[in-house]
C-alpha cells in the first residue's frame, strides 16, 4: 500500500485554518471583557478566577483521565510552567485594569504585538521580518486611535498592564517552544493550565480577606461563568495551543491583536456604546494588519 503524504495544498489549508482559528479566539476574547465585568459585580476577582478555572478543569478532567503515560508526562511538564505564566497574566491584567483607565489598558496590552517578535528572536532564534514588524507597528497605531492613546500620568495599573503584555509575549513563545519539544494534546495542555490557575487563585484567595463570599444565586452570574468557561477558556486556550503548532509566535501575536477591535464591536452591538470616527479608523488599521498577516506567507 502506498504511503500517504501531506500535500502542499493541505498544508496551506492547515495554516489558513490556524489563522482563522486565531481570529475566532480574538473575537471570543473580545467579548469576554463585558461578560467578565458583569460577573465581577457579583463576586471578587480571586474567587471568580478560582471558580472559572476550577470549572474548566472539571469540564476537561475526562481528557486527562484518557491520557497514556507519555501524554500525561508531556502535558504536566508543559502545562505547569505555562499555567504559571497564565496565572501571572490574569493577575496583572485584572488588577491593572482596576488601577488605570480603560484606554490606557487597551493601548498598553496591544504592545504585546511589538514585543513578541523580539521575544521570539531571543527565546526561539526566530529573527523578525520587516513585514511582521511593520504590520505590528500599524496594529499598535490602530490600538492607540481605538483606545484614545495613553492618557494621564503613569500609575501602578499601567505598569501591571505593561507587565501583562510582556508576559503574554513570553507565554506565546514558550507555548510554541514546548509544543515542539513536548507535543502534549492541546486539550490536555489546556486542562493542566486551568488546574494551575485555579489552584494559584484559590491559594491567593485563601490569604486575602473577603475573597471567598457565598456564591451568588443570580442567573446572570452563572450564565456569564458558563460562557467564560466554555467559550473564553476551553475553546480559546485549546485553539491557541493548537494554532501555535502551525504558526510562528510573531504571526500569532499579530492576529490576536485584533482582540480590541472585536471588543469594540461587541460593545457597540450588545451594549450600545458609541465610537468616534478616529476610533473606527484605529479599528480599521488593526483589522488591516490582521488580514494582511493572514494572507501573507512568510
mmCIF file with all atom_site columns, N, CA and C in Angstrom, residues 19-52:
data_model
loop_
_atom_site.group_PDB
_atom_site.id
_atom_site.type_symbol
_atom_site.label_atom_id
_atom_site.label_alt_id
_atom_site.label_comp_id
_atom_site.label_asym_id
_atom_site.label_entity_id
_atom_site.label_seq_id
_atom_site.pdbx_PDB_ins_code
_atom_site.Cartn_x
_atom_site.Cartn_y
_atom_site.Cartn_z
_atom_site.occupancy
_atom_site.B_iso_or_equiv
_atom_site.pdbx_formal_charge
_atom_site.auth_seq_id
_atom_site.auth_comp_id
_atom_site.auth_asym_id
_atom_site.auth_atom_id
_atom_site.pdbx_PDB_model_num
ATOM 1   N N  . UNK A 1 19 ? -4.881  30.433 11.082 1.00 0.00 ? 19 UNK A N  1
ATOM 2   C CA . UNK A 1 19 ? -5.110  31.878 11.101 1.00 0.00 ? 19 UNK A CA 1
ATOM 3   C C  . UNK A 1 19 ? -6.560  32.201 11.457 1.00 0.00 ? 19 UNK A C  1
ATOM 4   N N  . UNK A 1 20 ? -7.495  31.522 10.805 1.00 0.00 ? 20 UNK A N  1
ATOM 5   C CA . UNK A 1 20 ? -8.915  31.781 11.055 1.00 0.00 ? 20 UNK A CA 1
ATOM 6   C C  . UNK A 1 20 ? -9.295  31.398 12.480 1.00 0.00 ? 20 UNK A C  1
ATOM 7   N N  . UNK A 1 21 ? -8.673  30.344 12.993 1.00 0.00 ? 21 UNK A N  1
ATOM 8   C CA . UNK A 1 21 ? -8.935  29.936 14.376 1.00 0.00 ? 21 UNK A CA 1
ATOM 9   C C  . UNK A 1 21 ? -8.492  31.017 15.350 1.00 0.00 ? 21 UNK A C  1
ATOM 10  N N  . UNK A 1 22 ? -7.330  31.615 15.099 1.00 0.00 ? 22 UNK A N  1
ATOM 11  C CA . UNK A 1 22 ? -6.842  32.674 15.978 1.00 0.00 ? 22 UNK A CA 1
ATOM 12  C C  . UNK A 1 22 ? -7.739  33.902 15.925 1.00 0.00 ? 22 UNK A C  1
ATOM 13  N N  . UNK A 1 23 ? -8.267  34.226 14.745 1.00 0.00 ? 23 UNK A N  1
ATOM 14  C CA . UNK A 1 23 ? -9.210  35.340 14.655 1.00 0.00 ? 23 UNK A CA 1
ATOM 15  C C  . UNK A 1 23 ? -10.494 35.030 15.429 1.00 0.00 ? 23 UNK A C  1
ATOM 16  N N  . UNK A 1 24 ? -10.927 33.761 15.398 1.00 0.00 ? 24 UNK A N  1
ATOM 17  C CA . UNK A 1 24 ? -12.100 33.370 16.184 1.00 0.00 ? 24 UNK A CA 1
ATOM 18  C C  . UNK A 1 24 ? -11.825 33.512 17.682 1.00 0.00 ? 24 UNK A C  1
ATOM 19  N N  . UNK A 1 25 ? -10.615 33.143 18.106 1.00 0.00 ? 25 UNK A N  1
ATOM 20  C CA . UNK A 1 25 ? -10.236 33.316 19.514 1.00 0.00 ? 25 UNK A CA 1
ATOM 21  C C  . UNK A 1 25 ? -10.253 34.796 19.886 1.00 0.00 ? 25 UNK A C  1
ATOM 22  N N  . UNK A 1 26 ? -9.714  35.634 19.009 1.00 0.00 ? 26 UNK A N  1
ATOM 23  C CA . UNK A 1 26 ? -9.719  37.077 19.276 1.00 0.00 ? 26 UNK A CA 1
ATOM 24  C C  . UNK A 1 26 ? -11.141 37.603 19.417 1.00 0.00 ? 26 UNK A C  1
ATOM 25  N N  . UNK A 1 27 ? -12.059 37.099 18.573 1.00 0.00 ? 27 UNK A N  1
ATOM 26  C CA . UNK A 1 27 ? -13.454 37.535 18.650 1.00 0.00 ? 27 UNK A CA 1
ATOM 27  C C  . UNK A 1 27 ? -14.087 37.115 19.969 1.00 0.00 ? 27 UNK A C  1
ATOM 28  N N  . UNK A 1 28 ? -13.806 35.893 20.404 1.00 0.00 ? 28 UNK A N  1
ATOM 29  C CA . UNK A 1 28 ? -14.375 35.403 21.665 1.00 0.00 ? 28 UNK A CA 1
ATOM 30  C C  . UNK A 1 28 ? -13.787 36.170 22.843 1.00 0.00 ? 28 UNK A C  1
ATOM 31  N N  . UNK A 1 29 ? -12.471 36.342 22.841 1.00 0.00 ? 29 UNK A N  1
ATOM 32  C CA . UNK A 1 29 ? -11.850 37.083 23.943 1.00 0.00 ? 29 UNK A CA 1
ATOM 33  C C  . UNK A 1 29 ? -12.277 38.551 23.953 1.00 0.00 ? 29 UNK A C  1
ATOM 34  N N  . UNK A 1 30 ? -12.546 39.098 22.765 1.00 0.00 ? 30 UNK A N  1
ATOM 35  C CA . UNK A 1 30 ? -13.033 40.474 22.726 1.00 0.00 ? 30 UNK A CA 1
ATOM 36  C C  . UNK A 1 30 ? -14.368 40.632 23.439 1.00 0.00 ? 30 UNK A C  1
ATOM 37  N N  . UNK A 1 31 ? -15.189 39.580 23.395 1.00 0.00 ? 31 UNK A N  1
ATOM 38  C CA . UNK A 1 31 ? -16.484 39.637 24.083 1.00 0.00 ? 31 UNK A CA 1
ATOM 39  C C  . UNK A 1 31 ? -16.367 39.399 25.579 1.00 0.00 ? 31 UNK A C  1
ATOM 40  N N  . UNK A 1 32 ? -15.212 38.886 26.022 1.00 0.00 ? 32 UNK A N  1
ATOM 41  C CA . UNK A 1 32 ? -15.091 38.471 27.420 1.00 0.00 ? 32 UNK A CA 1
ATOM 42  C C  . UNK A 1 32 ? -15.020 39.644 28.389 1.00 0.00 ? 32 UNK A C  1
ATOM 43  N N  . UNK A 1 33 ? -14.573 40.823 27.905 1.00 0.00 ? 33 UNK A N  1
ATOM 44  C CA . UNK A 1 33 ? -14.400 41.941 28.825 1.00 0.00 ? 33 UNK A CA 1
ATOM 45  C C  . UNK A 1 33 ? -15.723 42.353 29.463 1.00 0.00 ? 33 UNK A C  1
ATOM 46  N N  . UNK A 1 34 ? -16.733 42.552 28.614 1.00 0.00 ? 34 UNK A N  1
ATOM 47  C CA . UNK A 1 34 ? -18.028 42.944 29.148 1.00 0.00 ? 34 UNK A CA 1
ATOM 48  C C  . UNK A 1 34 ? -18.662 41.862 29.989 1.00 0.00 ? 34 UNK A C  1
ATOM 49  N N  . UNK A 1 35 ? -18.513 40.593 29.550 1.00 0.00 ? 35 UNK A N  1
ATOM 50  C CA . UNK A 1 35 ? -19.098 39.475 30.300 1.00 0.00 ? 35 UNK A CA 1
ATOM 51  C C  . UNK A 1 35 ? -18.432 39.340 31.670 1.00 0.00 ? 35 UNK A C  1
ATOM 52  N N  . UNK A 1 36 ? -17.106 39.383 31.697 1.00 0.00 ? 36 UNK A N  1
ATOM 53  C CA . UNK A 1 36 ? -16.393 39.262 32.968 1.00 0.00 ? 36 UNK A CA 1
ATOM 54  C C  . UNK A 1 36 ? -16.674 40.451 33.884 1.00 0.00 ? 36 UNK A C  1
ATOM 55  N N  . UNK A 1 37 ? -16.770 41.635 33.298 1.00 0.00 ? 37 UNK A N  1
ATOM 56  C CA . UNK A 1 37 ? -17.068 42.810 34.105 1.00 0.00 ? 37 UNK A CA 1
ATOM 57  C C  . UNK A 1 37 ? -18.417 42.666 34.806 1.00 0.00 ? 37 UNK A C  1
ATOM 58  N N  . UNK A 1 38 ? -19.402 42.110 34.084 1.00 0.00 ? 38 UNK A N  1
ATOM 59  C CA . UNK A 1 38 ? -20.701 41.876 34.696 1.00 0.00 ? 38 UNK A CA 1
ATOM 60  C C  . UNK A 1 38 ? -20.642 40.839 35.804 1.00 0.00 ? 38 UNK A C  1
ATOM 61  N N  . UNK A 1 39 ? -19.867 39.767 35.580 1.00 0.00 ? 39 UNK A N  1
ATOM 62  C CA . UNK A 1 39 ? -19.758 38.719 36.596 1.00 0.00 ? 39 UNK A CA 1
ATOM 63  C C  . UNK A 1 39 ? -19.058 39.223 37.850 1.00 0.00 ? 39 UNK A C  1
ATOM 64  N N  . UNK A 1 40 ? -18.074 40.110 37.674 1.00 0.00 ? 40 UNK A N  1
ATOM 65  C CA . UNK A 1 40 ? -17.321 40.616 38.828 1.00 0.00 ? 40 UNK A CA 1
ATOM 66  C C  . UNK A 1 40 ? -18.131 41.596 39.673 1.00 0.00 ? 40 UNK A C  1
ATOM 67  N N  . UNK A 1 41 ? -19.293 41.989 39.193 1.00 0.00 ? 41 UNK A N  1
ATOM 68  C CA . UNK A 1 41 ? -20.197 42.775 40.037 1.00 0.00 ? 41 UNK A CA 1
ATOM 69  C C  . UNK A 1 41 ? -20.770 41.925 41.161 1.00 0.00 ? 41 UNK A C  1
ATOM 70  N N  . UNK A 1 42 ? -20.757 40.599 40.957 1.00 0.00 ? 42 UNK A N  1
ATOM 71  C CA . UNK A 1 42 ? -21.328 39.680 41.942 1.00 0.00 ? 42 UNK A CA 1
ATOM 72  C C  . UNK A 1 42 ? -20.282 39.008 42.818 1.00 0.00 ? 42 UNK A C  1
ATOM 73  N N  . UNK A 1 43 ? -19.010 38.953 42.351 1.00 0.00 ? 43 UNK A N  1
ATOM 74  C CA . UNK A 1 43 ? -18.021 38.139 43.062 1.00 0.00 ? 43 UNK A CA 1
ATOM 75  C C  . UNK A 1 43 ? -16.637 38.753 42.894 1.00 0.00 ? 43 UNK A C  1
ATOM 76  N N  . UNK A 1 44 ? -15.753 38.650 43.912 1.00 0.00 ? 44 UNK A N  1
ATOM 77  C CA . UNK A 1 44 ? -14.415 39.254 43.830 1.00 0.00 ? 44 UNK A CA 1
ATOM 78  C C  . UNK A 1 44 ? -13.501 38.524 42.846 1.00 0.00 ? 44 UNK A C  1
ATOM 79  N N  . UNK A 1 45 ? -12.428 39.199 42.459 1.00 0.00 ? 45 UNK A N  1
ATOM 80  C CA . UNK A 1 45 ? -11.560 38.737 41.375 1.00 0.00 ? 45 UNK A CA 1
ATOM 81  C C  . UNK A 1 45 ? -10.948 37.363 41.645 1.00 0.00 ? 45 UNK A C  1
ATOM 82  N N  . UNK A 1 46 ? -10.255 37.206 42.763 1.00 0.00 ? 46 UNK A N  1
ATOM 83  C CA . UNK A 1 46 ? -9.539  35.955 43.014 1.00 0.00 ? 46 UNK A CA 1
ATOM 84  C C  . UNK A 1 46 ? -10.498 34.775 43.130 1.00 0.00 ? 46 UNK A C  1
ATOM 85  N N  . UNK A 1 47 ? -11.598 34.977 43.822 1.00 0.00 ? 47 UNK A N  1
ATOM 86  C CA . UNK A 1 47 ? -12.581 33.909 43.947 1.00 0.00 ? 47 UNK A CA 1
ATOM 87  C C  . UNK A 1 47 ? -13.175 33.529 42.611 1.00 0.00 ? 47 UNK A C  1
ATOM 88  N N  . UNK A 1 48 ? -13.422 34.534 41.775 1.00 0.00 ? 48 UNK A N  1
ATOM 89  C CA . UNK A 1 48 ? -14.018 34.238 40.473 1.00 0.00 ? 48 UNK A CA 1
ATOM 90  C C  . UNK A 1 48 ? -13.023 33.531 39.559 1.00 0.00 ? 48 UNK A C  1
ATOM 91  N N  . UNK A 1 49 ? -11.742 33.940 39.587 1.00 0.00 ? 49 UNK A N  1
ATOM 92  C CA . UNK A 1 49 ? -10.745 33.242 38.787 1.00 0.00 ? 49 UNK A CA 1
ATOM 93  C C  . UNK A 1 49 ? -10.623 31.778 39.214 1.00 0.00 ? 49 UNK A C  1
ATOM 94  N N  . UNK A 1 50 ? -10.619 31.533 40.527 1.00 0.00 ? 50 UNK A N  1
ATOM 95  C CA . UNK A 1 50 ? -10.557 30.153 41.018 1.00 0.00 ? 50 UNK A CA 1
ATOM 96  C C  . UNK A 1 50 ? -11.773 29.365 40.566 1.00 0.00 ? 50 UNK A C  1
ATOM 97  N N  . UNK A 1 51 ? -12.966 29.988 40.632 1.00 0.00 ? 51 UNK A N  1
ATOM 98  C CA . UNK A 1 51 ? -14.186 29.312 40.197 1.00 0.00 ? 51 UNK A CA 1
ATOM 99  C C  . UNK A 1 51 ? -14.156 29.033 38.693 1.00 0.00 ? 51 UNK A C  1
ATOM 100 N N  . UNK A 1 52 ? -13.799 30.052 37.904 1.00 0.00 ? 52 UNK A N  1
ATOM 101 C CA . UNK A 1 52 ? -13.797 29.906 36.442 1.00 0.00 ? 52 UNK A CA 1
ATOM 102 C C  . UNK A 1 52 ? -12.864 28.802 35.991 1.00 0.00 ? 52 UNK A C  1
#
